[in-house]
Tab-separated table of C-alpha atoms in Angstrom:
chain	number	residue	atom	x	y	z
A	872	MET	CA	21.674	-37.267	37.461
A	873	THR	CA	21.809	-37.152	41.520
A	874	THR	CA	22.298	-33.887	43.203
A	875	PRO	CA	25.703	-33.269	44.725
A	876	ARG	CA	26.479	-32.991	47.416
A	877	VAL	CA	27.490	-29.494	48.312
A	878	HIS	CA	30.808	-28.107	50.444
A	879	ILE	CA	30.916	-24.567	50.266
A	880	ALA	CA	33.557	-21.752	51.645
A	881	THR	CA	34.010	-17.996	52.000
A	882	ASP	CA	36.064	-15.582	53.002
A	883	HIS	CA	34.665	-12.371	55.078
A	884	ALA	CA	33.425	-10.970	52.147
A	885	GLY	CA	31.694	-13.932	50.725
A	886	MET	CA	28.944	-14.216	54.249
A	887	GLU	CA	26.518	-12.760	53.146
A	888	LEU	CA	26.142	-14.518	49.680
A	889	SER	CA	27.590	-17.614	51.610
A	890	ALA	CA	24.553	-17.632	54.098
A	891	HIS	CA	21.803	-16.964	51.215
A	892	LEU	CA	23.347	-20.119	49.496
A	893	VAL	CA	23.083	-22.765	51.839
A	894	ASN	CA	19.607	-21.879	53.063
A	895	HIS	CA	18.720	-21.743	49.316
A	896	LEU	CA	20.162	-24.687	48.209
A	897	THR	CA	19.722	-26.540	50.961
A	898	ALA	CA	15.733	-25.454	50.687
A	899	LYS	CA	15.954	-26.889	46.514
A	900	GLY	CA	17.479	-30.511	48.225
A	901	TYR	CA	20.709	-30.296	48.332
A	902	GLU	CA	22.873	-31.704	51.053
A	903	VAL	CA	25.799	-28.732	51.822
A	904	VAL	CA	28.997	-28.615	54.171
A	905	ASP	CA	29.492	-25.543	55.067
A	906	HIS	CA	33.430	-25.229	56.088
A	907	GLY	CA	33.203	-21.776	57.200
A	908	PRO	CA	33.908	-19.044	58.521
A	909	LYS	CA	31.373	-19.242	61.072
A	910	GLU	CA	31.693	-15.784	62.067
A	911	TYR	CA	32.844	-12.226	60.750
A	912	ASP	CA	36.304	-11.047	60.790
A	913	ALA	CA	37.494	-9.235	58.081
A	914	LEU	CA	40.791	-9.716	59.012
A	915	ASP	CA	39.882	-13.903	58.458
A	916	ASP	CA	42.341	-16.034	56.587
A	917	TYR	CA	40.110	-17.586	53.684
A	918	PRO	CA	42.740	-20.256	52.102
A	919	SER	CA	41.695	-22.963	54.906
A	920	PHE	CA	38.362	-22.467	54.772
A	921	CYS	CA	39.081	-23.118	50.784
A	922	ILE	CA	41.463	-25.928	51.060
A	923	ASN	CA	38.853	-27.705	53.646
A	924	ALA	CA	36.311	-27.549	51.422
A	925	GLY	CA	37.813	-28.510	48.092
A	926	VAL	CA	39.248	-31.783	50.128
A	927	ALA	CA	36.314	-32.308	51.174
A	928	VAL	CA	35.041	-32.324	47.612
A	929	VAL	CA	37.896	-34.494	46.923
A	930	ALA	CA	37.135	-36.847	49.336
A	931	ASP	CA	33.837	-37.175	48.635
A	932	GLN	CA	34.503	-37.943	44.924
A	933	GLN	CA	36.983	-40.561	45.823
A	934	ALA	CA	34.770	-42.587	47.856
A	935	GLY	CA	31.750	-42.499	45.195
A	936	VAL	CA	29.768	-39.667	46.254
A	937	HIS	CA	28.552	-36.748	44.091
A	938	ALA	CA	30.216	-33.721	45.205
A	939	LEU	CA	30.894	-30.253	44.026
A	940	GLY	CA	32.024	-27.362	45.845
A	941	ILE	CA	31.483	-23.026	46.042
A	942	VAL	CA	34.296	-21.151	47.620
A	943	LEU	CA	33.714	-17.448	47.908
A	944	GLY	CA	35.098	-14.122	48.299
A	945	GLY	CA	34.933	-10.764	47.108
A	946	SER	CA	36.755	-11.682	43.961
A	947	GLY	CA	36.904	-14.865	43.994
A	948	ASN	CA	40.325	-14.982	42.668
A	949	GLY	CA	42.054	-15.740	45.834
A	950	GLU	CA	39.756	-17.934	46.808
A	951	GLN	CA	39.446	-20.068	43.253
A	952	ILE	CA	43.740	-20.453	43.877
A	953	ALA	CA	43.292	-21.730	47.392
A	954	ALA	CA	41.189	-24.393	46.759
A	955	ASN	CA	42.937	-25.056	43.416
A	956	LYS	CA	46.011	-26.371	45.655
A	957	VAL	CA	44.007	-28.789	46.576
A	958	LYS	CA	45.311	-32.291	44.077
A	959	GLY	CA	42.039	-33.259	42.503
A	960	VAL	CA	40.473	-29.764	42.779
A	961	ARG	CA	39.487	-28.183	39.564
A	962	ALA	CA	38.117	-25.024	40.655
A	963	ALA	CA	36.778	-22.371	37.813
A	964	LEU	CA	35.978	-18.905	38.450
A	965	ALA	CA	32.473	-18.168	36.951
A	966	TRP	CA	32.022	-14.525	36.403
A	967	ASN	CA	28.776	-14.786	33.860
A	968	LEU	CA	26.349	-18.247	32.740
A	969	SER	CA	28.775	-19.245	30.133
A	970	THR	CA	31.458	-19.738	32.525
A	971	ALA	CA	29.818	-21.464	34.789
A	972	LYS	CA	27.974	-23.804	32.304
A	973	LEU	CA	31.262	-24.691	30.837
A	974	ALA	CA	33.679	-24.560	33.853
A	975	ARG	CA	31.249	-28.093	34.589
A	976	GLU	CA	30.825	-29.020	30.253
A	977	HIS	CA	34.361	-29.069	29.157
A	978	ASN	CA	36.608	-29.109	32.151
A	979	ASP	CA	34.843	-30.921	34.845
A	980	ALA	CA	35.405	-28.426	37.405
A	981	ASN	CA	34.421	-29.497	40.801
A	982	VAL	CA	34.805	-26.425	42.411
A	983	VAL	CA	33.563	-23.085	41.191
A	984	ALA	CA	34.688	-19.626	42.601
A	985	VAL	CA	32.068	-16.296	42.215
A	986	GLY	CA	32.841	-12.635	43.353
A	987	GLY	CA	30.212	-11.994	45.899
A	988	ARG	CA	31.413	-8.283	45.552
A	989	GLN	CA	31.037	-8.659	42.018
A	990	HIS	CA	27.669	-9.910	41.255
A	991	THR	CA	24.232	-9.083	42.643
A	992	VAL	CA	22.538	-11.967	45.230
A	993	GLU	CA	20.390	-13.219	42.561
A	994	GLU	CA	23.146	-13.068	39.509
A	995	ALA	CA	25.603	-15.156	41.734
A	996	THR	CA	22.746	-17.471	42.880
A	997	GLU	CA	22.318	-17.754	39.464
A	998	LEU	CA	25.595	-18.481	38.554
A	999	ILE	CA	25.895	-21.186	41.276
A	1000	GLU	CA	22.667	-22.955	40.034
A	1001	ALA	CA	23.748	-23.321	36.545
A	1002	PHE	CA	27.300	-24.765	37.719
A	1003	LEU	CA	25.565	-27.666	39.941
A	1004	GLN	CA	22.691	-28.466	37.421
A	1005	GLU	CA	25.424	-28.372	34.209
A	1006	PRO	CA	26.354	-32.244	33.500
A	1007	PHE	CA	30.241	-32.592	32.146
A	1008	SER	CA	29.776	-33.539	28.238
A	1009	ASN	CA	32.355	-36.307	28.692
A	1010	ASP	CA	33.531	-35.883	25.751
A	1011	GLU	CA	36.671	-37.199	24.297
A	1012	ARG	CA	38.889	-34.213	24.051
A	1013	HIS	CA	37.623	-33.223	26.711
A	1014	VAL	CA	38.750	-36.221	28.988
A	1015	ARG	CA	42.045	-36.838	27.188
A	1016	ARG	CA	43.138	-32.798	28.262
A	1017	ILE	CA	41.861	-33.258	32.118
A	1018	GLY	CA	44.105	-36.153	32.122
A	1019	LYS	CA	47.106	-34.380	31.105
A	1020	ILE	CA	46.243	-31.767	33.903
A	1021	ALA	CA	45.737	-34.958	36.608
A	1022	ALA	CA	48.867	-36.285	35.059
A	1023	TYR	CA	51.111	-33.247	35.734
A	1024	GLU	CA	49.822	-32.584	39.125
A	1025	THR	CA	50.689	-36.100	40.396
A	1026	THR	CA	53.779	-36.576	38.280
A	1027	GLY	CA	54.276	-33.254	37.360
A	1028	GLU	CA	56.156	-34.075	33.950
A	1029	ILE	CA	54.234	-32.323	30.725
A	1030	VAL	CA	52.116	-35.026	28.829
A	1031	GLU	CA	52.086	-33.663	25.430
């Protein structure tokens, strides 16, 4: 598997972790695209940063580029919700190695959300690396389920 392009975004609570991850992942050979913010503002509005990262992941994937995303915040919850509003994004909140790996293996998640206030830098880095390195299983049941989610996202109809 090729190394994915990584789109990253954060809110003010994740800025230190984001800066660490940009440097760490770049040193490991990832192409990292930082969607901001560029400077600390305790009153920032994270949705635009996370939505921009999600839009970029989907655009890359539609263009045939292997891309994944990372959204960070204090808890990661709001950032995950924002990213999931982008059509084609499947953002998963990872809080341990199992959830980080299963997000990719079973759900083919293309964005991971991590709470910077919930983990040490080392723990968060381990979660991110696990997510980025785990392949999708392509198991028929998972493909089928993801297809039903995508059908609802596209048509608004629930497929039984």
